XYZ file of C-alpha atoms in Angstrom:
637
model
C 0.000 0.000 0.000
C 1.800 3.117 -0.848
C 2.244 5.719 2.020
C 0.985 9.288 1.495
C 3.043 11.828 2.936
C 1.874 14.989 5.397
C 2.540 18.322 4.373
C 5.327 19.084 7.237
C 7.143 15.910 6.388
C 8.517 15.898 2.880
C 11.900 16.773 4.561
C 14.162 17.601 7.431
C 14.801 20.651 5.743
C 11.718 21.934 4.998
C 10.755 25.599 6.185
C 7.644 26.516 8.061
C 4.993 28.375 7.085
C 5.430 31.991 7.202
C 3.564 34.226 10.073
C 2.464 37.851 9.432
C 4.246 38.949 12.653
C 7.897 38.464 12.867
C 8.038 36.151 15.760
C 5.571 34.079 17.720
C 4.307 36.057 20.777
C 5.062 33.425 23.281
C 4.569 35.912 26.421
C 1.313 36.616 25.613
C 0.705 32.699 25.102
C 0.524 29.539 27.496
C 1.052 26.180 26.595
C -0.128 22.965 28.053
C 0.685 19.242 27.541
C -1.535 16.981 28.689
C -0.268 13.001 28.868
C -0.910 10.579 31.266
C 2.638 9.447 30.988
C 3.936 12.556 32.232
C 6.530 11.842 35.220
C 4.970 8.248 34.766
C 7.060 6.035 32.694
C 4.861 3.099 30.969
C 6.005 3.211 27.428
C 8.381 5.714 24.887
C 5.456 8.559 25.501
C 7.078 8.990 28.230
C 10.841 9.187 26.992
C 9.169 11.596 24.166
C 7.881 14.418 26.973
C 10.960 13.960 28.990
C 13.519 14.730 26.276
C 11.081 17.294 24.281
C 11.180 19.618 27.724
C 14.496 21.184 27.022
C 14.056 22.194 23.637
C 10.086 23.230 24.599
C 11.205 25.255 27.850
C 14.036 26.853 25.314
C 11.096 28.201 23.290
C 8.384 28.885 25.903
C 10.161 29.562 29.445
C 7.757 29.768 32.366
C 4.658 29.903 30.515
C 5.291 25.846 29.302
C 3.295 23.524 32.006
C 2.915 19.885 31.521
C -0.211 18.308 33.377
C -0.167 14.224 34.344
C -1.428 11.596 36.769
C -0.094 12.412 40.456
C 1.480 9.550 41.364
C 3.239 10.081 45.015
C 6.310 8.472 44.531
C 6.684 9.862 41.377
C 6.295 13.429 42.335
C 8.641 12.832 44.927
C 11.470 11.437 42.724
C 11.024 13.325 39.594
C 9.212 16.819 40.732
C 10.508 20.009 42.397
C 7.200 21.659 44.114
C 7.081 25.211 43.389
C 4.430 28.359 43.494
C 3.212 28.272 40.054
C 4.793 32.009 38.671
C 1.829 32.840 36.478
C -0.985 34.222 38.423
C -4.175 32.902 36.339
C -2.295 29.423 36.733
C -2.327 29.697 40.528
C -6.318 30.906 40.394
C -6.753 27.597 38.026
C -5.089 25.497 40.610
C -6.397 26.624 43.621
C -10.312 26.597 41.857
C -9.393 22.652 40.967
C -8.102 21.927 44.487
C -11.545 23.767 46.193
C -14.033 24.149 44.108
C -13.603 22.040 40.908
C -12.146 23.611 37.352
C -13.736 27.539 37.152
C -13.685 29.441 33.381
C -13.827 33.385 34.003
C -10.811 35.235 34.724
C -8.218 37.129 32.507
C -6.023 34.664 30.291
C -3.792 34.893 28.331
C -4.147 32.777 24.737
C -4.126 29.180 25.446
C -2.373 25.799 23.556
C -3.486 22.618 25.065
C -1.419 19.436 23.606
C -2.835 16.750 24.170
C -1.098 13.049 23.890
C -2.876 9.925 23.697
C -6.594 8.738 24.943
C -6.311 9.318 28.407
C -5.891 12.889 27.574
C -8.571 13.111 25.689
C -11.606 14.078 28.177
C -9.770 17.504 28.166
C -9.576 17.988 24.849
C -13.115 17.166 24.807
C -14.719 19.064 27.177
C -12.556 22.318 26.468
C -14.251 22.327 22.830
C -17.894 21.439 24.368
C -17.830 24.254 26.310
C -15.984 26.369 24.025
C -12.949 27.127 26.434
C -10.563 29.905 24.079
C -8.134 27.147 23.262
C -5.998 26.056 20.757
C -5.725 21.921 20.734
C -3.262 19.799 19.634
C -3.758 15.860 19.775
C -1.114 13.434 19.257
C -1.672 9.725 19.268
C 1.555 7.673 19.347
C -0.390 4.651 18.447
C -4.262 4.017 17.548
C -5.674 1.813 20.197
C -7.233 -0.554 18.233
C -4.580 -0.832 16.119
C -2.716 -1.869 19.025
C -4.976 -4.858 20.143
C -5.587 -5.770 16.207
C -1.908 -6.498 16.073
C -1.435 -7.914 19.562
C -4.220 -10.716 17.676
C -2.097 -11.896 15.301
C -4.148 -10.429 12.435
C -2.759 -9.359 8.663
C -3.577 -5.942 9.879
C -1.728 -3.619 7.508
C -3.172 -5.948 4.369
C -6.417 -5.197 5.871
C -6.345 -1.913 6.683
C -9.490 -1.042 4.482
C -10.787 -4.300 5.551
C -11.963 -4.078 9.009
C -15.324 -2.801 10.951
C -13.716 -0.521 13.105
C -16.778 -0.633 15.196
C -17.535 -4.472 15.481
C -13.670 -5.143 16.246
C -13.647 -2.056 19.299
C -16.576 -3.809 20.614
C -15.581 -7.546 20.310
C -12.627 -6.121 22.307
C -14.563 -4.201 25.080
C -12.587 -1.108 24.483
C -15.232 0.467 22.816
C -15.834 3.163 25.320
C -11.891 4.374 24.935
C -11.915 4.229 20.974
C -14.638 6.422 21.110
C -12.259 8.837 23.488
C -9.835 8.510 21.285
C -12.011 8.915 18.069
C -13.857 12.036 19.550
C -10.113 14.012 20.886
C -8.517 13.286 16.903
C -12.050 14.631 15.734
C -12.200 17.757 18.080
C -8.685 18.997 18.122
C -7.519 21.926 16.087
C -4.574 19.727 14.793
C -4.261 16.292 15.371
C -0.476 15.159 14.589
C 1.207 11.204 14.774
C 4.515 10.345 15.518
C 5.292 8.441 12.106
C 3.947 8.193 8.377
C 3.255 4.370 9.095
C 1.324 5.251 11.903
C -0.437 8.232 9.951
C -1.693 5.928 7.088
C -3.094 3.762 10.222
C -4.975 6.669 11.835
C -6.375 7.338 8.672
C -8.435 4.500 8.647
C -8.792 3.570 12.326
C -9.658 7.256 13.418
C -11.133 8.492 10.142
C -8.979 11.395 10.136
C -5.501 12.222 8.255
C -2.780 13.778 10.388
C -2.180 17.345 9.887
C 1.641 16.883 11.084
C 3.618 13.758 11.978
C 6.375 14.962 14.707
C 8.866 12.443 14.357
C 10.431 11.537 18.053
C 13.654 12.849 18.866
C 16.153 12.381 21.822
C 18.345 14.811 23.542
C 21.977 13.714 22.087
C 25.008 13.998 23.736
C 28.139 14.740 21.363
C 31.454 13.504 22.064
C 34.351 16.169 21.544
C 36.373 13.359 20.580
C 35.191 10.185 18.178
C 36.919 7.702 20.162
C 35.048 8.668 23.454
C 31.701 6.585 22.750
C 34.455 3.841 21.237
C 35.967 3.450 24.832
C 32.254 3.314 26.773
C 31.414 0.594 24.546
C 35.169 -1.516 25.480
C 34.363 -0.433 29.119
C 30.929 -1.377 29.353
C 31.108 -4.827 27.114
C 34.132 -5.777 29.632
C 31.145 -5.654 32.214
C 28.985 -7.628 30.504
C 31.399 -10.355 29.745
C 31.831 -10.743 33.514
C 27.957 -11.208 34.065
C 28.502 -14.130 31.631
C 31.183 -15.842 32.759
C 29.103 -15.769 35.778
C 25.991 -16.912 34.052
C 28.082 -19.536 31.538
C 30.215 -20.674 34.698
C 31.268 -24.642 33.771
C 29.998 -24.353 30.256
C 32.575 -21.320 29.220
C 33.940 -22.985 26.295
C 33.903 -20.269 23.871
C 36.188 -17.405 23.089
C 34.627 -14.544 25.076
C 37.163 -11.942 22.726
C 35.078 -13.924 19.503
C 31.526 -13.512 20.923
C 29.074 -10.726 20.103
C 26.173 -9.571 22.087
C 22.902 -9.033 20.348
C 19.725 -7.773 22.512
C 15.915 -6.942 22.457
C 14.195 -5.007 24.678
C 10.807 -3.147 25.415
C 7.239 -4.048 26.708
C 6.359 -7.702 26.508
C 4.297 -7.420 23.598
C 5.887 -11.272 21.653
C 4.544 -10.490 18.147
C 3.999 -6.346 18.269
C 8.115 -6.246 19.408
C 9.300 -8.957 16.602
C 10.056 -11.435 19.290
C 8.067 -14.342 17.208
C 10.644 -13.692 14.463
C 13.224 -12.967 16.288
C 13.613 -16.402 18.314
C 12.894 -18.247 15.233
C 15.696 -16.202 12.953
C 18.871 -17.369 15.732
C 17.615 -20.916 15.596
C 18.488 -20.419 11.830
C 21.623 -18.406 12.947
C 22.409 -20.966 15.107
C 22.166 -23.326 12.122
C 24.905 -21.192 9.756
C 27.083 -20.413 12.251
C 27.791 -24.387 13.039
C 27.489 -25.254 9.768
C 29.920 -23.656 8.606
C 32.423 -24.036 11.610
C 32.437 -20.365 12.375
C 33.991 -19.930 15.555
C 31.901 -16.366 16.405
C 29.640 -16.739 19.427
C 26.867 -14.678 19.472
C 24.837 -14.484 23.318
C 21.433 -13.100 22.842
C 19.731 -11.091 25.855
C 15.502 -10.648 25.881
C 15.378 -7.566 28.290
C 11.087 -7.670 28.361
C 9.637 -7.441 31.722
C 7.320 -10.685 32.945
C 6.062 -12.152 36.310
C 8.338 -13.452 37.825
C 8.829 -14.197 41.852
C 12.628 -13.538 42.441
C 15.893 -13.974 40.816
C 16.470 -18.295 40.285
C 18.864 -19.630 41.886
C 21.009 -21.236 39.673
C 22.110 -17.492 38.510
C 22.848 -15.839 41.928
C 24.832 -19.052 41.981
C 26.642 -18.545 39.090
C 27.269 -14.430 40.172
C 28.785 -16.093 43.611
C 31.079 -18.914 41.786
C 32.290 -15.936 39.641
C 33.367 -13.649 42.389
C 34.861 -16.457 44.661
C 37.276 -17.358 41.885
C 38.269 -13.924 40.882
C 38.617 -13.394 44.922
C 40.982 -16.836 45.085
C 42.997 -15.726 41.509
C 44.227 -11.990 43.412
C 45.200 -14.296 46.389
C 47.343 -16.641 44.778
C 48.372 -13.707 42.329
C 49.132 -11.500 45.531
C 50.999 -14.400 47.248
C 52.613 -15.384 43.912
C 54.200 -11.955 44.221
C 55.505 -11.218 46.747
C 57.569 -14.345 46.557
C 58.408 -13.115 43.247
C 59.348 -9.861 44.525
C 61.493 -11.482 47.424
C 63.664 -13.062 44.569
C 64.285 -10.874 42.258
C 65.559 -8.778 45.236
C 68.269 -10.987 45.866
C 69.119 -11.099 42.554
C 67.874 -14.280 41.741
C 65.608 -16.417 39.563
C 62.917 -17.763 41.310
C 61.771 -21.221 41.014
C 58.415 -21.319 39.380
C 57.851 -25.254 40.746
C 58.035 -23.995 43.986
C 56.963 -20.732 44.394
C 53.244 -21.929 44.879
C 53.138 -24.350 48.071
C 50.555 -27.125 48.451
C 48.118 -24.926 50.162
C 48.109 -23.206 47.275
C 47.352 -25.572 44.972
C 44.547 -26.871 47.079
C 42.790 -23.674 47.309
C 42.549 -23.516 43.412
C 41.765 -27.014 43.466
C 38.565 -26.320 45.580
C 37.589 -22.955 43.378
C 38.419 -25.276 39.544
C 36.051 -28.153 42.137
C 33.349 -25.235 42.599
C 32.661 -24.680 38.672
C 31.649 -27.751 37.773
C 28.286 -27.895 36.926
C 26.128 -31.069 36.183
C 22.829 -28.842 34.090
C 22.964 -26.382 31.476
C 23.296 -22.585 32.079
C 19.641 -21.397 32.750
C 17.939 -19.298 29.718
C 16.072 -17.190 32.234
C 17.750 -15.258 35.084
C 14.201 -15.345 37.168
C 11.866 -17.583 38.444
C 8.984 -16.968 35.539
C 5.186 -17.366 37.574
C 3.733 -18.446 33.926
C 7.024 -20.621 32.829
C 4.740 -23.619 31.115
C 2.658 -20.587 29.064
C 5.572 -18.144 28.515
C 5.868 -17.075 24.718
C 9.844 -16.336 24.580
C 10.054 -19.762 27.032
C 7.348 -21.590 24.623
C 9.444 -20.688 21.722
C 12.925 -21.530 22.946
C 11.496 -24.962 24.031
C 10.355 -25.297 20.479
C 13.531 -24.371 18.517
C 15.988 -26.077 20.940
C 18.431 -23.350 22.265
C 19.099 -24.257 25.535
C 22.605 -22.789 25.373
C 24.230 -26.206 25.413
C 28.191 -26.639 24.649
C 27.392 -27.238 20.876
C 25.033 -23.588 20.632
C 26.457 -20.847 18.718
C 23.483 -19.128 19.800
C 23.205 -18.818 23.370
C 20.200 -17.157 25.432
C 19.533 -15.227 28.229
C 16.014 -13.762 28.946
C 16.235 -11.294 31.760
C 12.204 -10.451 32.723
C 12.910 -7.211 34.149
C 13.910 -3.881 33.250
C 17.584 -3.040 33.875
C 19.207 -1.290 37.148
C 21.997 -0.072 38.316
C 21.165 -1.579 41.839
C 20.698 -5.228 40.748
C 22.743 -8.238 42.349
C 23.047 -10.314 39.064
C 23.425 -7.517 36.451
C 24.492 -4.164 37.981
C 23.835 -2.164 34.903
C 21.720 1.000 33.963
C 19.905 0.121 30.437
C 22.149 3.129 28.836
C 25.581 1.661 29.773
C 24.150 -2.111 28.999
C 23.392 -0.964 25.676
C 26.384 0.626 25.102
C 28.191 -2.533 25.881
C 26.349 -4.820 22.917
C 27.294 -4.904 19.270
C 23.574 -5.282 18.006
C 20.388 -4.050 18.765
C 17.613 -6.349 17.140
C 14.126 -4.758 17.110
C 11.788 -6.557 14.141
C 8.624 -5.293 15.340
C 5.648 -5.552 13.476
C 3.433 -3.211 15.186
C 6.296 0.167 16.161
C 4.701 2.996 15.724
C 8.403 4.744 16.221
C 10.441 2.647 18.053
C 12.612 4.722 20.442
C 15.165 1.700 20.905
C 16.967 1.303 17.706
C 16.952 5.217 18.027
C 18.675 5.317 21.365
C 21.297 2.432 19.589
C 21.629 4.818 17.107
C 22.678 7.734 19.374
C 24.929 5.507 21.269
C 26.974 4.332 17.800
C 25.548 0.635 18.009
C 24.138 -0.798 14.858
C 20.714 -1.818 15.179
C 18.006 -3.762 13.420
C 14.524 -2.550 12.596
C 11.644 -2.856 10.190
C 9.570 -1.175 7.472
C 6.961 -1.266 9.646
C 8.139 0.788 12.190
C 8.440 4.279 11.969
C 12.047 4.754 12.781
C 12.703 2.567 10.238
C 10.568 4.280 7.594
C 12.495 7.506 8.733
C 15.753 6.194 8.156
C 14.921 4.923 4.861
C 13.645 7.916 3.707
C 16.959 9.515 4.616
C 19.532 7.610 4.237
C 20.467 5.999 0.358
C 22.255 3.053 2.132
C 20.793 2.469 6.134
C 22.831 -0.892 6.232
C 26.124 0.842 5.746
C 25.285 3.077 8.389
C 24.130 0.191 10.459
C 20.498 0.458 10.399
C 19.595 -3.073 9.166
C 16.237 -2.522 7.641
C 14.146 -6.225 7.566
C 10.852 -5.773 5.054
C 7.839 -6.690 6.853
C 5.477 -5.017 4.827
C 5.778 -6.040 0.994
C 7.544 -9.763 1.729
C 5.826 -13.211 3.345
C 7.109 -14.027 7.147
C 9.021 -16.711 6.055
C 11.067 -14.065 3.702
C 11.008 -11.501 6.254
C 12.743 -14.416 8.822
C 15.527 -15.464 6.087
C 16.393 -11.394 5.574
C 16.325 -11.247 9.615
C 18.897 -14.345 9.662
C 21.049 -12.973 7.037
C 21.433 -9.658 8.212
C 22.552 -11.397 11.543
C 25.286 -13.983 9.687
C 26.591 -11.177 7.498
C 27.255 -8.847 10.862
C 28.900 -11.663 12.640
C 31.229 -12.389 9.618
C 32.531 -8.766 9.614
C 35.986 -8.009 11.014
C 36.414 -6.089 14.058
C 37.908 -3.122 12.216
C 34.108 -3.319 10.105
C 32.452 -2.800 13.418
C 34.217 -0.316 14.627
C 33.951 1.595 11.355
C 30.001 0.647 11.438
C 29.775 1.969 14.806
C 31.235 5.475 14.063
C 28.870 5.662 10.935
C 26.081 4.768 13.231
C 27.157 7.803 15.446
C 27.013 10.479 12.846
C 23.425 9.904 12.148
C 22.403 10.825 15.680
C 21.862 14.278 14.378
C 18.837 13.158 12.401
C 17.313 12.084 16.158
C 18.529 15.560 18.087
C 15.348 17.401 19.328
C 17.156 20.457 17.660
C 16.096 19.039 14.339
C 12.581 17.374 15.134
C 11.494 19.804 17.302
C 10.620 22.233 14.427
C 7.619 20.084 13.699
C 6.109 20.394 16.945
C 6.426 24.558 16.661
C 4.965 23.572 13.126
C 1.809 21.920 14.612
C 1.669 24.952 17.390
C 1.395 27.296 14.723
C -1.171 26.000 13.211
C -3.051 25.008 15.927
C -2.778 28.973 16.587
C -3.972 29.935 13.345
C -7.010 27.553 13.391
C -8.268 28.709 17.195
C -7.999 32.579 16.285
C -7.835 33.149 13.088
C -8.230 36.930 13.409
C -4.936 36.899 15.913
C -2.959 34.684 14.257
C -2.228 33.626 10.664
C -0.071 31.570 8.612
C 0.122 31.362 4.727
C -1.033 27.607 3.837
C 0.486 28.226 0.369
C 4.374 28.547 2.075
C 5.738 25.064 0.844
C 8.160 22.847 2.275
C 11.203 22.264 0.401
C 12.285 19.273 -0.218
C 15.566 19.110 -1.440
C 18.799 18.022 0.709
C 19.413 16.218 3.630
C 20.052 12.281 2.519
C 22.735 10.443 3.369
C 24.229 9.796 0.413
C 26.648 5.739 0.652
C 29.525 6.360 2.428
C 32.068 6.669 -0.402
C 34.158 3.777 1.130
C 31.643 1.309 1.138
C 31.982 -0.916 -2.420
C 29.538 -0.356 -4.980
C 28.006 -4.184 -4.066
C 27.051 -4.434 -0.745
C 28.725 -7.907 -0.578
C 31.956 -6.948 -1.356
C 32.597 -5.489 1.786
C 31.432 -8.517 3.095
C 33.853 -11.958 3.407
C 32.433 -14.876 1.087
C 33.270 -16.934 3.958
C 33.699 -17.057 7.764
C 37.113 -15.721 9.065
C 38.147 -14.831 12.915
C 37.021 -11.280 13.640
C 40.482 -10.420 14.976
C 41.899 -11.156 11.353
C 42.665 -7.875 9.576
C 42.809 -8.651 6.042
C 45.032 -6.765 3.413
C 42.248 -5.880 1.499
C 39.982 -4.153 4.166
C 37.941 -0.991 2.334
C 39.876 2.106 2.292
C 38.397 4.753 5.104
C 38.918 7.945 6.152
C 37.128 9.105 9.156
C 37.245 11.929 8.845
C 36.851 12.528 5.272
C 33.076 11.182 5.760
C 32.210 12.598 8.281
C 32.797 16.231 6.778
C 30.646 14.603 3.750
C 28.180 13.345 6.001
C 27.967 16.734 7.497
C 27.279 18.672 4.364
C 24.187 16.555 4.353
C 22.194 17.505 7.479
C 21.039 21.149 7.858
C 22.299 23.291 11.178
C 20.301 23.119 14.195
C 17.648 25.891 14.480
C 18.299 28.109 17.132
C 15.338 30.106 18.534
C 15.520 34.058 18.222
C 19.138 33.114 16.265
C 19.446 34.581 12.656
C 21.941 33.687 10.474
C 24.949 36.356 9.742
C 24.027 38.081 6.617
C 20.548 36.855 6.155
C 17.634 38.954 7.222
C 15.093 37.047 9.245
C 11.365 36.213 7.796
C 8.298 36.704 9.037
C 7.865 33.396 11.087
C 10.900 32.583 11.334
C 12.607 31.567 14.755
C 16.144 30.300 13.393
C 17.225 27.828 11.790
């Protein structure tokens, strides 16, 4: 089905609109965004408010509030209490905390942006009572879109198909579709986060985006390349002790020839890709011993499930770890010092008997305590629905129960990451910085914040044509594989196609040389620019404006002939890579640590001033450009 495109998002470097006045009168203005994930994390909503407020506050100052849920521990945790500075807000608050919500007072001009259903009562009952507001809605995801997919049906082949009605019902979430339905019908502007997700609301909500507002993350830039180089050798050195903890009496591979691939996110098995995922490294699995390749590749499923406690066999394993790196600096201390006695006196210690027998018994004991009589488990928790599972279910099916002979090994870890944790001490940032592949093959991703946040950390990730990240990056980059954005077609091939791409894209990365990953990674890097807030944010002032110029026409105004222009900004293929994308790649398996004579020629930074030519400047609000006279509507660029 081909994709129509919104007006605001033919490019990255498209201008907006023009206004009569020169600038946007934001002291004369308040804005309000209304989401129920606001200082409550349950999904990337969340992430999207929390990174947005920087560049929003930049814009708006004091008169930007965001309204959620109050949640106790949350406001403790993640809120500062203050007196509200703006007068009319304080009146507002104190009539909601007395006497319920009051309309009379002096106000300035109001934006209320809305995101998602549970927002929109609102929206709603602002319009029904004809509160002087302008209203933005934003759904991240229809919600019957959401439980469609979570069924298992052919829903994007269907799209025109279905009895939007019948299947709300059948689903008792009638009552919220209709929400939903009502907020995308009565807001000013309704915006989506994606043009997969726009061609969606189109038929599930009847209505055609005005803007998509692509999501964006605040990205930190490295003043040196190397700098997110060394976090990822630091941080994989951390996970490679959590495995020889978890592999303890089974570590018979090559921990400098294994690779860590991961997927994470809400437990949603089909929506997140896991289906295809799990069924993809059974084939991996398959290649890799086929053809002798001595690459390990250790797989972790970071999806949260209910579970009772940590099993175990894995605090076990954490313990047995520790102990022997505790009896190896005794020996080695001991070892020493002896050592260091010697060579004092000026002579050559002998090695037979530097050690005593004490000595050798201790390590005796600690080789004694590694032996292991099961395999390593493939969940670090004790799952409460372990027969019923889906990840479990699946594993059981295919057969990877990381024994000796696995090149594919396993580890599903039913809870989100922490810092804090006795197995795996490790905040989901630095864990992520510490794999070499992010694999996200969702079928149902509106966005998908995860390969983004790989993308901003330099690690190659996997995605999908059904997602809109991955539609983004297609649209913008001529090559997204060389940049290491592995795009897997979901939408125009059968499963079974879609599963043999998955598995290849997987072989080919663990075939690649460790100089190819590293030069992957940095390519990765540069295209965290096309994520920065100081790029996407524009679309969001975009919808404001018109949200604006739709409430009060008479106030404000916007041309709706100004078009967008589309040229620039696509990253062209890295002139390095080889015309065919298999001739960078080795016809057959090889060590990673092999550096072959013939490697592609690369220049780092050569490409990355190319790359650079590519991607418009950051807009800057109130900035103008030296020698170019600002327009009317213009805030920077």
């Amino acid at each position: 089905m081909p994709l129509s495109r919104s007006l605001s998002m033919t490019s990255l470097s498209g201008v907006l609109p023009a206004w009569e006045e020169d600038e946007l009168p934001v002291e004369d203005l308040l804005l309000f965004e209304v989401a129920w994930e606001v200082t409550n994390k349950v999904g990337g909503i969340y992430t999207v408010i929390q990174t947005k407020a920087r560049i929003t506050t930049d814009e708006w100052g004091e008169n930007y509030y965001m309204m959620g849920p109050y949640f106790e521990h949350n406001f403790k945790t993640q809120v500062e209490g203050c007196e509200p500075p703006n007068p009319a807000i304080r009146k507002a608050m104190d009539s909601l905390i007395h006497n319920g919500c009051q309309v009379g007072e002096e106000r300035p001009n109001i934006i209320g942006h809305f995101h998602e259903w549970q927002a929109g009562p609102g929206l709603i009952l602002a319009r029904s009572r004809k509160i002087p507001m302008a209203t933005v809605f934003t759904t991240h995801a229809t919600l019957l879109g959401r439980y469609l997919c979570a069924g298992n049906v052919d829903f994007y082949n269907n799209l025109d198909k279905f009895d939007i009605d019948k299947e709300a019902g059948e689903r008792q979430i009638y009552h919220r579709y209709c929400l939903e339905r009502a907020a995308v019908h009565c807001s000013h502007v309704f915006t989506t986060v994606s043009q997969i997700t726009a061609v969606e609301a189109n038929h599930m909500l009847h209505r055609k985006p005005d803007v998509v507002t692509p999501n964006g993350l605040n990205v930190k830039k490295f003043s040196a390349m190397h700098e997110f180089q060394n976090l990822h050798s630091t941080n994989k050195v951390r996970i490679q002790e959590f495995v020889r903890g978890h592999f303890y009496g089974h570590l018979d591979f090559n921990l400098d020839k294994t690779l860590f691939f991961f997927i994470a996110g809400r437990y949603e098995f089909s929506n997140k890709g896991a289906d295809i995922f799990l069924e993809s490294l059974s084939r991996l699995n398959y290649l890799l011993r086929v053809h002798r390749n001595d690459m390990t590749v250790v797989v972790f499923f970071i999806m949260p499930a209910k579970t009772n406690n940590f099993n175990v066999e894995s605090l076990k394993g954490q313990a047995v770890r520790k102990q022997l790196w505790d009896t190896a600096h005794t020996v080695k201390e001991k070892f020493g010092k002896k050592l260091y006695g010697a060579l004092l006196k000026g002579q050559i210690p002998d090695m037979n008997s530097i050690l005593d027998r004490d000595d050798f018994t201790i390590m005796k004991r600690a080789i004694y305590a590694t032996q292991r009589h099961s395999l390593p488990p493939v969940t670090t928790h004790n799952m409460l629905e372990d027969s019923t599972d889906p990840i479990l279910s699946n594993v059981r099916r295919i057969g990877l129960f990381n024994s000796r002979n696995d090149r594919v090994k396993i580890i599903f870890h039913p809870e989100f990451l922490s810092s804090t944790s006795p197995l795996l001490p490790m905040d989901y940032e630095d864990f992520v910085r510490g794999c070499n592949l992010g694999v996200f093959p969702s079928y149902y991703e509106p966005w998908g914040y995860t390969p983004g946040e790989c993308t901003v950390m330099g690690i190659p990730s996997v995605t999908t044509n059904l997602s809109g990240f991955g539609c983004f990056m297609e649209e913008h980059i001529s090559d997204p594989a060389a940049y290491g954005i592995y795009i897997v077609d979901r939408r125009f091939r059968a499963p079974e196609e879609s599963c043999n791409q998955l598995t290849q894209f997987m072989f080919s990365f663990c075939q690649q040389s460790r100089r190819q990953r590293i030069i992957q990674r940095n390519r990765t890097e540069r295209l965290s620019d096309l994520l920065d807030w100081r790029y996407l944010g524009r679309f969001y002032i975009h919808a404001r404006h018109l949200a604006l110029s739709r409430a009060f026409p008479d106030k404000f105004k916007m041309d709706p002939m100004a078009p967008l222009r589309t040229e620039g900004f696509r990253y062209p293929r890295p002139y390095s890579v080889p015309p065919s994308p298999s001739a960078s790649l080795h016809s057959t398996p090889h060590h990673s640590d092999v550096e072959d004579e013939d490697d592609e020629p690369y220049d780092e930074d050569e490409e990355a001033e190319r790359d650079r030519l590519n991607i418009k400047p950051p807009f800057v609000l109130g900035a103008v450009p030296e020698g170019k006279k600002k327009q009317p509507g213009e805030s920077g660029n």
